[in-house]
């Protein structure tokens, strides 16, 4: 878990200046397309930073539980993670990687906003290449699991598979424990998506 906690904190720290402190501000003279790009840039920045915060939280709590709890012996680390820490492990990985890919996306979008479409197209295509390569590396690592070749040694077949598994476990855990804060988290997310669906580029203009 610690191998993701520190990188997640570093990526989160990098998102703050680029996504918020130096974020391109809406301008009344912007075209509708640029307004949409600026809105998208801010949304990705918020989601990416939030993902890294969740990753740090999952890893910190898991490290504490490993230190505090008496853990029954297992045949491998993978077995231990799947038996006792599957949600924490998937939550840490999924959120760290989503935040990382979101950070990469921000680079391409910002280049388009600042330097225009000619440089923007080059940047977007370059970032698309990087993200595709990263997803390929991620999928290869996930599908190979612990290297044993057995299905029991993997958490999924690809990145989208572990995202699906993560949301399934999160939902099941919420319904099982009936935690008020977790229900509130889903409620806030649903409300956020609702208000975003009602937002137009003109709503981002600085008054």
Coordinates of N, CA and C in Angstrom, one line a residue:
X1 N 0.8 -1.2 0.0 CA 0.0 0.0 0.0 C 0.9 1.3 0.0
X2 N 2.0 1.2 0.7 CA 2.8 2.4 0.8 C 3.5 2.8 -0.6
X3 N 3.6 1.8 -1.5 CA 4.1 2.1 -2.8 C 3.2 2.9 -3.6
X4 N 1.9 3.1 -3.2 CA 1.0 4.0 -3.9 C 0.7 5.2 -3.1
X5 N 0.8 5.2 -1.8 CA 0.5 6.3 -0.9 C 1.3 7.5 -1.3
X6 N 2.6 7.3 -1.3 CA 3.5 8.5 -1.6 C 3.4 9.0 -3.0
X7 N 3.3 8.1 -4.0 CA 3.1 8.6 -5.4 C 1.7 9.3 -5.5
X8 N 0.7 8.8 -4.8 CA -0.6 9.5 -4.9 C -0.6 10.9 -4.3
X9 N 0.2 11.0 -3.2 CA 0.3 12.3 -2.6 C 1.1 13.3 -3.5
X10 N 2.1 12.8 -4.2 CA 2.9 13.6 -5.1 C 2.1 14.0 -6.3
X11 N 1.3 13.1 -6.9 CA 0.5 13.5 -8.0 C -0.6 14.5 -7.6
X12 N -1.2 14.2 -6.4 CA -2.2 15.2 -5.9 C -1.6 16.6 -5.7
X13 N -0.3 16.6 -5.2 CA 0.3 17.9 -5.0 C 0.6 18.6 -6.4
X14 N 0.8 17.8 -7.4 CA 1.1 18.4 -8.7 C -0.2 18.9 -9.4
X15 N -1.3 18.2 -9.1 CA -2.6 18.6 -9.7 C -3.1 20.0 -9.1
X16 N -2.7 20.3 -7.9 CA -3.2 21.5 -7.2 C -2.8 22.8 -8.0
X17 N -1.5 23.0 -8.3 CA -1.1 24.2 -9.0 C -1.6 24.3 -10.4
X18 N -1.6 23.1 -11.1 CA -2.0 23.1 -12.5 C -3.5 23.2 -12.7
X19 N -4.2 22.5 -11.8 CA -5.6 22.4 -11.9 C -6.4 23.5 -11.2
X20 N -5.8 24.2 -10.3 CA -6.5 25.2 -9.5 C -5.8 26.5 -9.5
X21 N -4.6 26.5 -9.0 CA -3.9 27.8 -8.8 C -3.6 28.5 -10.2
X22 N -3.3 27.7 -11.2 CA -3.0 28.3 -12.5 C -4.0 27.8 -13.6
X23 N -5.2 27.5 -13.1 CA -6.3 27.0 -14.1 C -6.7 28.2 -15.0
X24 N -6.9 27.9 -16.3 CA -7.4 28.9 -17.2 C -8.8 29.4 -16.8
X25 N -8.9 30.7 -16.6 CA -10.2 31.2 -16.1 C -11.1 31.5 -17.3
X26 N -12.4 31.3 -17.1 CA -13.4 31.6 -18.1 C -13.3 33.1 -18.5
X27 N -13.6 33.3 -19.8 CA -13.5 34.7 -20.4 C -14.8 34.9 -21.2
X28 N -15.3 36.0 -21.2 CA -16.6 36.3 -21.9 C -16.3 36.2 -23.4
X29 N -15.1 36.4 -23.9 CA -14.8 36.4 -25.3 C -14.4 34.9 -25.8
X30 N -14.4 34.0 -24.9 CA -14.1 32.6 -25.3 C -15.2 32.0 -26.2
X31 N -14.8 31.2 -27.1 CA -15.7 30.5 -28.0 C -16.4 29.4 -27.1
X32 N -17.5 28.9 -27.6 CA -18.2 27.8 -26.8 C -17.3 26.6 -26.6
X33 N -16.5 26.3 -27.6 CA -15.6 25.1 -27.5 C -14.6 25.3 -26.4
X34 N -14.0 26.5 -26.4 CA -13.0 26.8 -25.3 C -13.6 26.8 -24.0
X35 N -14.8 27.3 -23.9 CA -15.5 27.3 -22.6 C -15.7 25.9 -22.1
X36 N -16.1 25.0 -23.0 CA -16.3 23.6 -22.7 C -15.0 23.0 -22.2
X37 N -13.9 23.3 -23.0 CA -12.6 22.8 -22.6 C -12.2 23.2 -21.2
X38 N -12.4 24.5 -20.9 CA -12.0 25.0 -19.6 C -12.9 24.4 -18.5
X39 N -14.1 24.1 -18.8 CA -15.0 23.4 -17.8 C -14.5 22.0 -17.6
X40 N -14.2 21.3 -18.7 CA -13.7 20.0 -18.6 C -12.4 19.9 -17.9
X41 N -11.5 20.8 -18.1 CA -10.2 20.9 -17.4 C -10.5 20.9 -15.9
X42 N -11.4 21.8 -15.5 CA -11.6 22.0 -14.0 C -12.3 20.7 -13.4
X43 N -13.2 20.1 -14.2 CA -13.9 18.9 -13.7 C -12.9 17.8 -13.5
X44 N -12.0 17.6 -14.5 CA -11.0 16.5 -14.4 C -10.1 16.8 -13.3
X45 N -9.7 18.1 -13.1 CA -8.8 18.4 -12.0 C -9.4 18.0 -10.6
X46 N -10.7 18.4 -10.5 CA -11.4 18.0 -9.2 C -11.5 16.5 -9.0
X47 N -11.9 15.8 -10.1 CA -12.0 14.3 -9.9 C -10.7 13.7 -9.7
X48 N -9.6 14.2 -10.4 CA -8.3 13.5 -10.3 C -7.7 13.8 -8.9
X49 N -7.9 15.0 -8.3 CA -7.4 15.2 -7.0 C -8.2 14.4 -6.0
X50 N -9.5 14.4 -6.2 CA -10.3 13.6 -5.3 C -9.9 12.1 -5.3
X51 N -9.6 11.6 -6.5 CA -9.2 10.2 -6.6 C -7.9 9.9 -5.8
X52 N -7.0 10.9 -5.9 CA -5.7 10.7 -5.2 C -5.9 10.8 -3.7
X53 N -6.8 11.6 -3.2 CA -7.1 11.7 -1.8 C -7.7 10.4 -1.3
X54 N -8.6 9.8 -2.1 CA -9.2 8.5 -1.7 C -8.2 7.4 -1.7
X55 N -7.2 7.5 -2.7 CA -6.2 6.5 -2.7 C -5.3 6.6 -1.5
X56 N -4.9 7.8 -1.1 CA -4.1 8.0 0.1 C -4.9 7.5 1.4
X57 N -6.2 7.8 1.4 CA -7.0 7.3 2.6 C -7.0 5.8 2.7
X58 N -7.3 5.2 1.6 CA -7.4 3.7 1.5 C -6.1 3.1 2.0
X59 N -5.0 3.6 1.4 CA -3.7 3.0 1.8 C -3.3 3.3 3.2
X60 N -3.6 4.5 3.7 CA -3.2 4.8 5.1 C -4.0 3.9 6.1
X61 N -5.3 3.7 5.9 CA -6.1 2.9 6.7 C -5.7 1.4 6.7
X62 N -5.4 1.0 5.5 CA -4.9 -0.4 5.3 C -3.6 -0.7 6.0
X63 N -2.7 0.3 5.9 CA -1.4 0.1 6.6 C -1.6 0.1 8.1
X64 N -2.5 0.9 8.6 CA -2.8 0.9 10.0 C -3.4 -0.4 10.5
X65 N -4.3 -0.9 9.7 CA -4.9 -2.2 10.0 C -3.9 -3.4 10.0
X66 N -3.0 -3.3 9.1 CA -1.9 -4.3 9.0 C -1.0 -4.3 10.2
X67 N -0.9 -3.1 10.8 CA 0.0 -2.9 12.0 C -0.8 -3.3 13.2
X68 N -2.1 -3.0 13.3 CA -2.9 -3.2 14.5 C -3.5 -4.6 14.6
X69 N -3.8 -5.3 13.5 CA -4.5 -6.5 13.5 C -3.6 -7.7 13.6
X70 N -4.2 -8.8 14.1 CA -3.5 -10.1 14.0 C -4.0 -10.8 12.8
X71 N -3.1 -11.0 11.8 CA -3.4 -11.5 10.5 C -3.1 -13.0 10.5
X72 N -4.1 -13.8 10.1 CA -3.9 -15.2 9.9 C -2.9 -15.5 8.8
X73 N -2.0 -16.5 8.9 CA -1.0 -16.8 7.9 C -1.7 -17.2 6.6
X74 N -1.0 -16.8 5.5 CA -1.5 -17.1 4.1 C -0.3 -17.6 3.3
X75 N -0.6 -18.2 2.1 CA 0.4 -18.8 1.3 C 1.1 -17.7 0.4
X76 N 0.5 -16.5 0.3 CA 1.1 -15.5 -0.5 C 0.5 -14.1 -0.2
X77 N 1.1 -13.0 -0.6 CA 0.6 -11.7 -0.4 C -0.7 -11.5 -1.1
X78 N -0.8 -12.1 -2.3 CA -2.0 -12.0 -3.1 C -3.2 -12.6 -2.4
X79 N -3.0 -13.8 -1.8 CA -4.1 -14.4 -1.1 C -4.5 -13.5 0.1
X80 N -3.5 -13.0 0.8 CA -3.8 -12.1 1.9 C -4.7 -10.9 1.5
X81 N -4.3 -10.3 0.4 CA -5.0 -9.1 -0.1 C -6.4 -9.5 -0.5
X82 N -6.6 -10.6 -1.3 CA -7.9 -11.0 -1.7 C -8.8 -11.4 -0.6
X83 N -8.2 -12.0 0.5 CA -9.0 -12.4 1.6 C -9.4 -11.3 2.6
X84 N -8.5 -10.5 2.9 CA -8.7 -9.5 4.0 C -8.7 -8.0 3.5
X85 N -8.2 -7.7 2.4 CA -8.0 -6.3 2.0 C -8.4 -6.0 0.5
X86 N -9.3 -6.8 0.0 CA -9.6 -6.7 -1.5 C -10.1 -5.3 -1.8
X87 N -11.1 -4.8 -1.0 CA -11.7 -3.5 -1.3 C -10.6 -2.4 -1.1
X88 N -9.8 -2.5 -0.1 CA -8.8 -1.4 0.1 C -7.8 -1.5 -1.0
X89 N -7.4 -2.7 -1.4 CA -6.4 -2.8 -2.5 C -6.9 -2.3 -3.8
X90 N -8.1 -2.7 -4.2 CA -8.7 -2.2 -5.4 C -9.0 -0.7 -5.4
X91 N -9.5 -0.2 -4.2 CA -9.8 1.2 -4.1 C -8.5 2.0 -4.2
X92 N -7.5 1.6 -3.7 CA -6.2 2.3 -3.7 C -5.7 2.3 -5.2
X93 N -5.7 1.1 -5.8 CA -5.2 1.1 -7.2 C -6.0 1.8 -8.2
X94 N -7.3 1.6 -8.1 CA -8.3 2.2 -9.1 C -8.2 3.7 -9.0
X95 N -8.3 4.3 -7.8 CA -8.3 5.7 -7.6 C -6.9 6.4 -7.9
X96 N -5.8 5.7 -7.5 CA -4.5 6.2 -7.9 C -4.4 6.3 -9.4
X97 N -4.7 5.2 -10.1 CA -4.5 5.2 -11.6 C -5.5 6.1 -12.3
X98 N -6.7 6.2 -11.8 CA -7.7 7.2 -12.4 C -7.2 8.6 -12.3
X99 N -6.7 8.9 -11.1 CA -6.1 10.3 -10.8 C -4.9 10.6 -11.7
X100 N -4.1 9.5 -11.9 CA -2.9 9.7 -12.7 C -3.2 9.9 -14.2
X101 N -4.2 9.1 -14.7 CA -4.6 9.3 -16.1 C -5.3 10.6 -16.3
X102 N -6.1 11.0 -15.3 CA -6.8 12.3 -15.3 C -5.7 13.5 -15.4
X103 N -4.7 13.3 -14.6 CA -3.6 14.3 -14.6 C -3.0 14.5 -16.0
X104 N -2.7 13.3 -16.6 CA -2.2 13.3 -18.0 C -3.2 14.0 -19.0
X105 N -4.4 13.8 -18.8 CA -5.4 14.4 -19.7 C -5.4 15.9 -19.5
X106 N -5.2 16.4 -18.3 CA -5.2 17.8 -18.1 C -4.1 18.5 -18.8
X107 N -3.0 17.8 -19.0 CA -1.8 18.4 -19.7 C -2.2 18.7 -21.2
X108 N -2.9 17.7 -21.8 CA -3.3 17.9 -23.2 C -4.3 19.0 -23.4
X109 N -5.3 19.0 -22.5 CA -6.4 20.0 -22.5 C -5.8 21.4 -22.3
X110 N -4.9 21.6 -21.3 CA -4.3 22.9 -21.0 C -3.5 23.4 -22.2
X111 N -2.8 22.5 -22.8 CA -2.0 22.9 -24.0 C -2.9 23.5 -25.1
X112 N -4.0 22.9 -25.3 CA -5.0 23.4 -26.3 C -5.5 24.7 -25.9
X113 N -5.9 24.9 -24.7 CA -6.4 26.2 -24.2 C -5.4 27.3 -24.3
X114 N -4.2 27.0 -23.9 CA -3.2 28.1 -23.8 C -2.5 28.4 -25.2
X115 N -2.3 27.4 -26.0 CA -1.5 27.6 -27.2 C -2.3 27.4 -28.5
X116 N -3.6 27.1 -28.4 CA -4.4 27.0 -29.5 C -4.5 25.6 -30.2
X117 N -5.3 25.5 -31.2 CA -5.6 24.2 -31.8 C -4.4 23.5 -32.4
X118 N -3.5 24.2 -33.1 CA -2.4 23.5 -33.7 C -1.5 22.8 -32.8
X119 N -1.1 23.5 -31.7 CA -0.2 22.8 -30.7 C -1.1 21.9 -29.8
X120 N -2.4 22.3 -29.7 CA -3.3 21.5 -28.9 C -3.5 20.1 -29.4
X121 N -3.7 20.0 -30.8 CA -3.8 18.7 -31.4 C -2.6 17.8 -31.2
X122 N -1.4 18.4 -31.3 CA -0.2 17.7 -31.1 C -0.2 17.1 -29.6
X123 N -0.5 18.0 -28.7 CA -0.5 17.6 -27.3 C -1.6 16.6 -27.0
X124 N -2.8 16.8 -27.5 CA -3.8 15.8 -27.2 C -3.5 14.4 -27.8
X125 N -2.9 14.4 -29.0 CA -2.5 13.1 -29.6 C -1.4 12.4 -28.8
X126 N -0.4 13.3 -28.4 CA 0.7 12.7 -27.6 C 0.2 12.2 -26.2
X127 N -0.7 12.9 -25.6 CA -1.2 12.4 -24.3 C -2.1 11.2 -24.5
X128 N -2.8 11.2 -25.6 CA -3.6 10.0 -26.0 C -2.7 8.7 -26.1
X129 N -1.5 8.9 -26.7 CA -0.6 7.9 -26.9 C -0.1 7.4 -25.6
X130 N 0.3 8.3 -24.7 CA 0.8 8.0 -23.3 C -0.3 7.2 -22.5
X131 N -1.5 7.7 -22.6 CA -2.6 7.1 -21.8 C -2.9 5.7 -22.3
X132 N -2.9 5.5 -23.7 CA -3.1 4.2 -24.3 C -2.0 3.2 -23.8
X133 N -0.7 3.7 -23.9 CA 0.4 2.9 -23.4 C 0.3 2.5 -22.0
X134 N 0.0 3.5 -21.1 CA -0.2 3.2 -19.7 C -1.3 2.2 -19.5
X135 N -2.4 2.3 -20.2 CA -3.5 1.3 -20.0 C -3.1 -0.1 -20.4
X136 N -2.3 -0.1 -21.5 CA -1.7 -1.4 -21.9 C -0.8 -2.1 -20.9
X137 N 0.0 -1.3 -20.3 CA 0.9 -1.8 -19.2 C 0.1 -2.2 -18.0
X138 N -0.9 -1.4 -17.6 CA -1.8 -1.7 -16.5 C -2.5 -3.0 -16.8
X139 N -3.1 -3.2 -17.9 CA -3.9 -4.4 -18.3 C -3.0 -5.6 -18.2
X140 N -1.7 -5.5 -18.7 CA -0.8 -6.6 -18.7 C -0.5 -7.0 -17.3
X141 N -0.2 -6.0 -16.4 CA 0.1 -6.4 -15.1 C -1.1 -7.0 -14.3
X142 N -2.3 -6.5 -14.6 CA -3.5 -7.0 -13.9 C -3.8 -8.5 -14.4
X143 N -3.7 -8.7 -15.7 CA -4.0 -10.0 -16.2 C -3.1 -11.1 -15.8
X144 N -1.8 -10.7 -15.5 CA -0.8 -11.7 -15.1 C -0.9 -12.0 -13.6
X145 N -1.5 -11.1 -12.8 CA -1.7 -11.3 -11.4 C -0.4 -11.6 -10.7
X146 N -0.4 -12.7 -9.9 CA 0.8 -13.0 -9.1 C 1.8 -13.9 -9.9
X147 N 1.4 -14.1 -11.2 CA 2.3 -14.9 -12.0 C 2.2 -16.4 -11.9
X148 N 1.2 -16.8 -11.2 CA 1.0 -18.3 -11.0 C 0.2 -18.9 -12.2
X149 N -0.4 -18.0 -12.9 CA -1.2 -18.5 -14.1 C -2.6 -19.0 -13.7
X150 N -3.0 -19.0 -12.4 CA -4.3 -19.4 -12.0 C -5.2 -18.1 -11.9
X151 N -6.5 -18.3 -12.1 CA -7.4 -17.2 -12.0 C -7.5 -16.7 -10.6
X152 N -7.2 -17.5 -9.6 CA -7.3 -17.1 -8.2 C -6.2 -16.1 -7.8
X153 N -5.2 -16.0 -8.7 CA -4.1 -15.1 -8.4 C -4.2 -13.7 -9.0
X154 N -5.4 -13.4 -9.5 CA -5.7 -12.1 -10.2 C -6.9 -11.4 -9.6
X155 N -6.9 -10.1 -9.7 CA -8.1 -9.3 -9.3 C -9.0 -9.0 -10.4
X156 N -8.6 -9.3 -11.6 CA -9.4 -9.0 -12.8 C -8.6 -9.3 -14.0
X157 N -9.3 -9.1 -15.2 CA -8.6 -9.4 -16.5 C -8.0 -8.1 -17.1
X158 N -8.5 -6.9 -16.7 CA -8.0 -5.6 -17.2 C -8.4 -4.5 -16.2
X159 N -8.0 -3.3 -16.5 CA -8.3 -2.1 -15.7 C -9.8 -1.9 -15.5
X160 N -10.5 -2.0 -16.6 CA -12.0 -1.8 -16.5 C -12.7 -2.9 -15.6
X161 N -12.1 -4.0 -15.7 CA -12.6 -5.1 -14.8 C -12.4 -4.9 -13.4
X162 N -11.3 -4.3 -13.0 CA -11.1 -4.0 -11.5 C -11.9 -2.8 -11.1
X163 N -12.2 -1.9 -12.0 CA -13.0 -0.8 -11.7 C -14.4 -1.3 -11.4
X164 N -14.9 -2.2 -12.2 CA -16.2 -2.8 -12.0 C -16.3 -3.5 -10.7
X165 N -15.2 -4.3 -10.4 CA -15.2 -5.0 -9.2 C -15.1 -4.1 -8.0
X166 N -14.4 -3.0 -8.1 CA -14.3 -2.0 -7.0 C -15.7 -1.4 -6.7
X167 N -16.4 -1.0 -7.7 CA -17.7 -0.4 -7.5 C -18.7 -1.5 -6.9
X168 N -18.6 -2.7 -7.4 CA -19.4 -3.8 -6.8 C -19.1 -4.0 -5.3
X169 N -17.8 -4.0 -5.0 CA -17.5 -4.2 -3.5 C -17.9 -3.0 -2.7
X170 N -17.7 -1.8 -3.2 CA -18.1 -0.6 -2.5 C -19.6 -0.6 -2.3
X171 N -20.4 -0.9 -3.3 CA -21.9 -0.9 -3.1 C -22.3 -2.0 -2.2
X172 N -21.7 -3.2 -2.3 CA -22.1 -4.3 -1.4 C -21.7 -4.0 0.1
X173 N -20.5 -3.3 0.3 CA -20.1 -3.0 1.6 C -21.1 -1.9 2.2
X174 N -21.5 -1.0 1.4 CA -22.4 0.0 1.8 C -23.8 -0.5 2.3
X175 N -24.3 -1.4 1.4 CA -25.6 -2.1 1.7 C -25.5 -3.0 3.0
X176 N -24.3 -3.6 3.1 CA -24.1 -4.6 4.2 C -24.0 -3.8 5.6
X177 N -23.2 -2.8 5.6 CA -23.0 -2.0 6.8 C -24.0 -0.9 7.1
X178 N -24.7 -0.5 6.0 CA -25.6 0.6 6.1 C -25.0 1.8 6.8
X179 N -23.8 2.1 6.3 CA -23.1 3.3 6.9 C -23.7 4.6 6.3
X180 N -24.0 5.5 7.2 CA -24.7 6.8 6.9 C -23.7 7.6 6.0
X181 N -22.5 7.6 6.3 CA -21.5 8.4 5.6 C -21.3 7.9 4.2
X182 N -21.3 6.6 4.0 CA -21.2 6.0 2.7 C -22.4 6.3 1.8
X183 N -23.6 6.2 2.4 CA -24.8 6.6 1.7 C -24.8 8.0 1.3
X184 N -24.2 8.9 2.2 CA -24.1 10.3 1.9 C -23.2 10.5 0.8
X185 N -22.1 9.7 0.7 CA -21.1 9.9 -0.4 C -21.8 9.6 -1.7
X186 N -22.6 8.5 -1.8 CA -23.3 8.2 -3.0 C -24.3 9.3 -3.3
X187 N -25.0 9.9 -2.3 CA -25.9 10.9 -2.5 C -25.3 12.2 -3.1
X188 N -24.2 12.6 -2.5 CA -23.4 13.8 -3.0 C -23.0 13.6 -4.4
X189 N -22.5 12.4 -4.7 CA -22.1 12.1 -6.1 C -23.2 12.2 -7.1
X190 N -24.4 11.6 -6.7 CA -25.5 11.7 -7.6 C -26.0 13.1 -7.8
X191 N -26.0 13.9 -6.7 CA -26.4 15.3 -6.8 C -25.4 16.1 -7.7
X192 N -24.1 15.8 -7.5 CA -23.1 16.5 -8.3 C -23.3 16.2 -9.8
X193 N -23.5 14.9 -10.2 CA -23.8 14.5 -11.6 C -25.0 15.2 -12.1
X194 N -26.1 15.3 -11.3 CA -27.3 15.9 -11.7 C -27.1 17.4 -12.0
X195 N -26.4 18.1 -11.1 CA -26.2 19.6 -11.4 C -25.2 19.8 -12.6
X196 N -24.3 18.8 -12.7 CA -23.4 18.9 -13.9 C -24.2 18.8 -15.2
X197 N -25.1 17.9 -15.2 CA -25.9 17.7 -16.4 C -26.7 18.9 -16.8
X198 N -27.0 19.8 -15.8 CA -27.8 21.0 -16.0 C -26.9 22.2 -16.3
X199 N -25.5 22.0 -16.4 CA -24.6 23.1 -16.6 C -24.3 23.2 -18.1
X200 N -24.2 24.5 -18.5 CA -23.8 24.8 -19.9 C -22.5 25.6 -19.8
X201 N -21.8 25.7 -20.9 CA -20.5 26.5 -20.9 C -20.7 27.9 -20.4
X202 N -21.9 28.5 -20.7 CA -22.1 29.9 -20.3 C -22.2 30.1 -18.8
X203 N -22.5 29.0 -18.1 CA -22.5 29.1 -16.6 C -21.2 29.3 -16.0
X204 N -20.1 29.1 -16.8 CA -18.7 29.2 -16.2 C -18.2 30.6 -16.3
X205 N -18.9 31.5 -17.0 CA -18.4 32.8 -17.2 C -18.2 33.6 -15.9
X206 N -17.1 34.3 -15.8 CA -16.9 35.1 -14.5 C -17.8 36.3 -14.6
X207 N -18.5 36.5 -13.6 CA -19.5 37.7 -13.5 C -18.7 38.9 -13.0

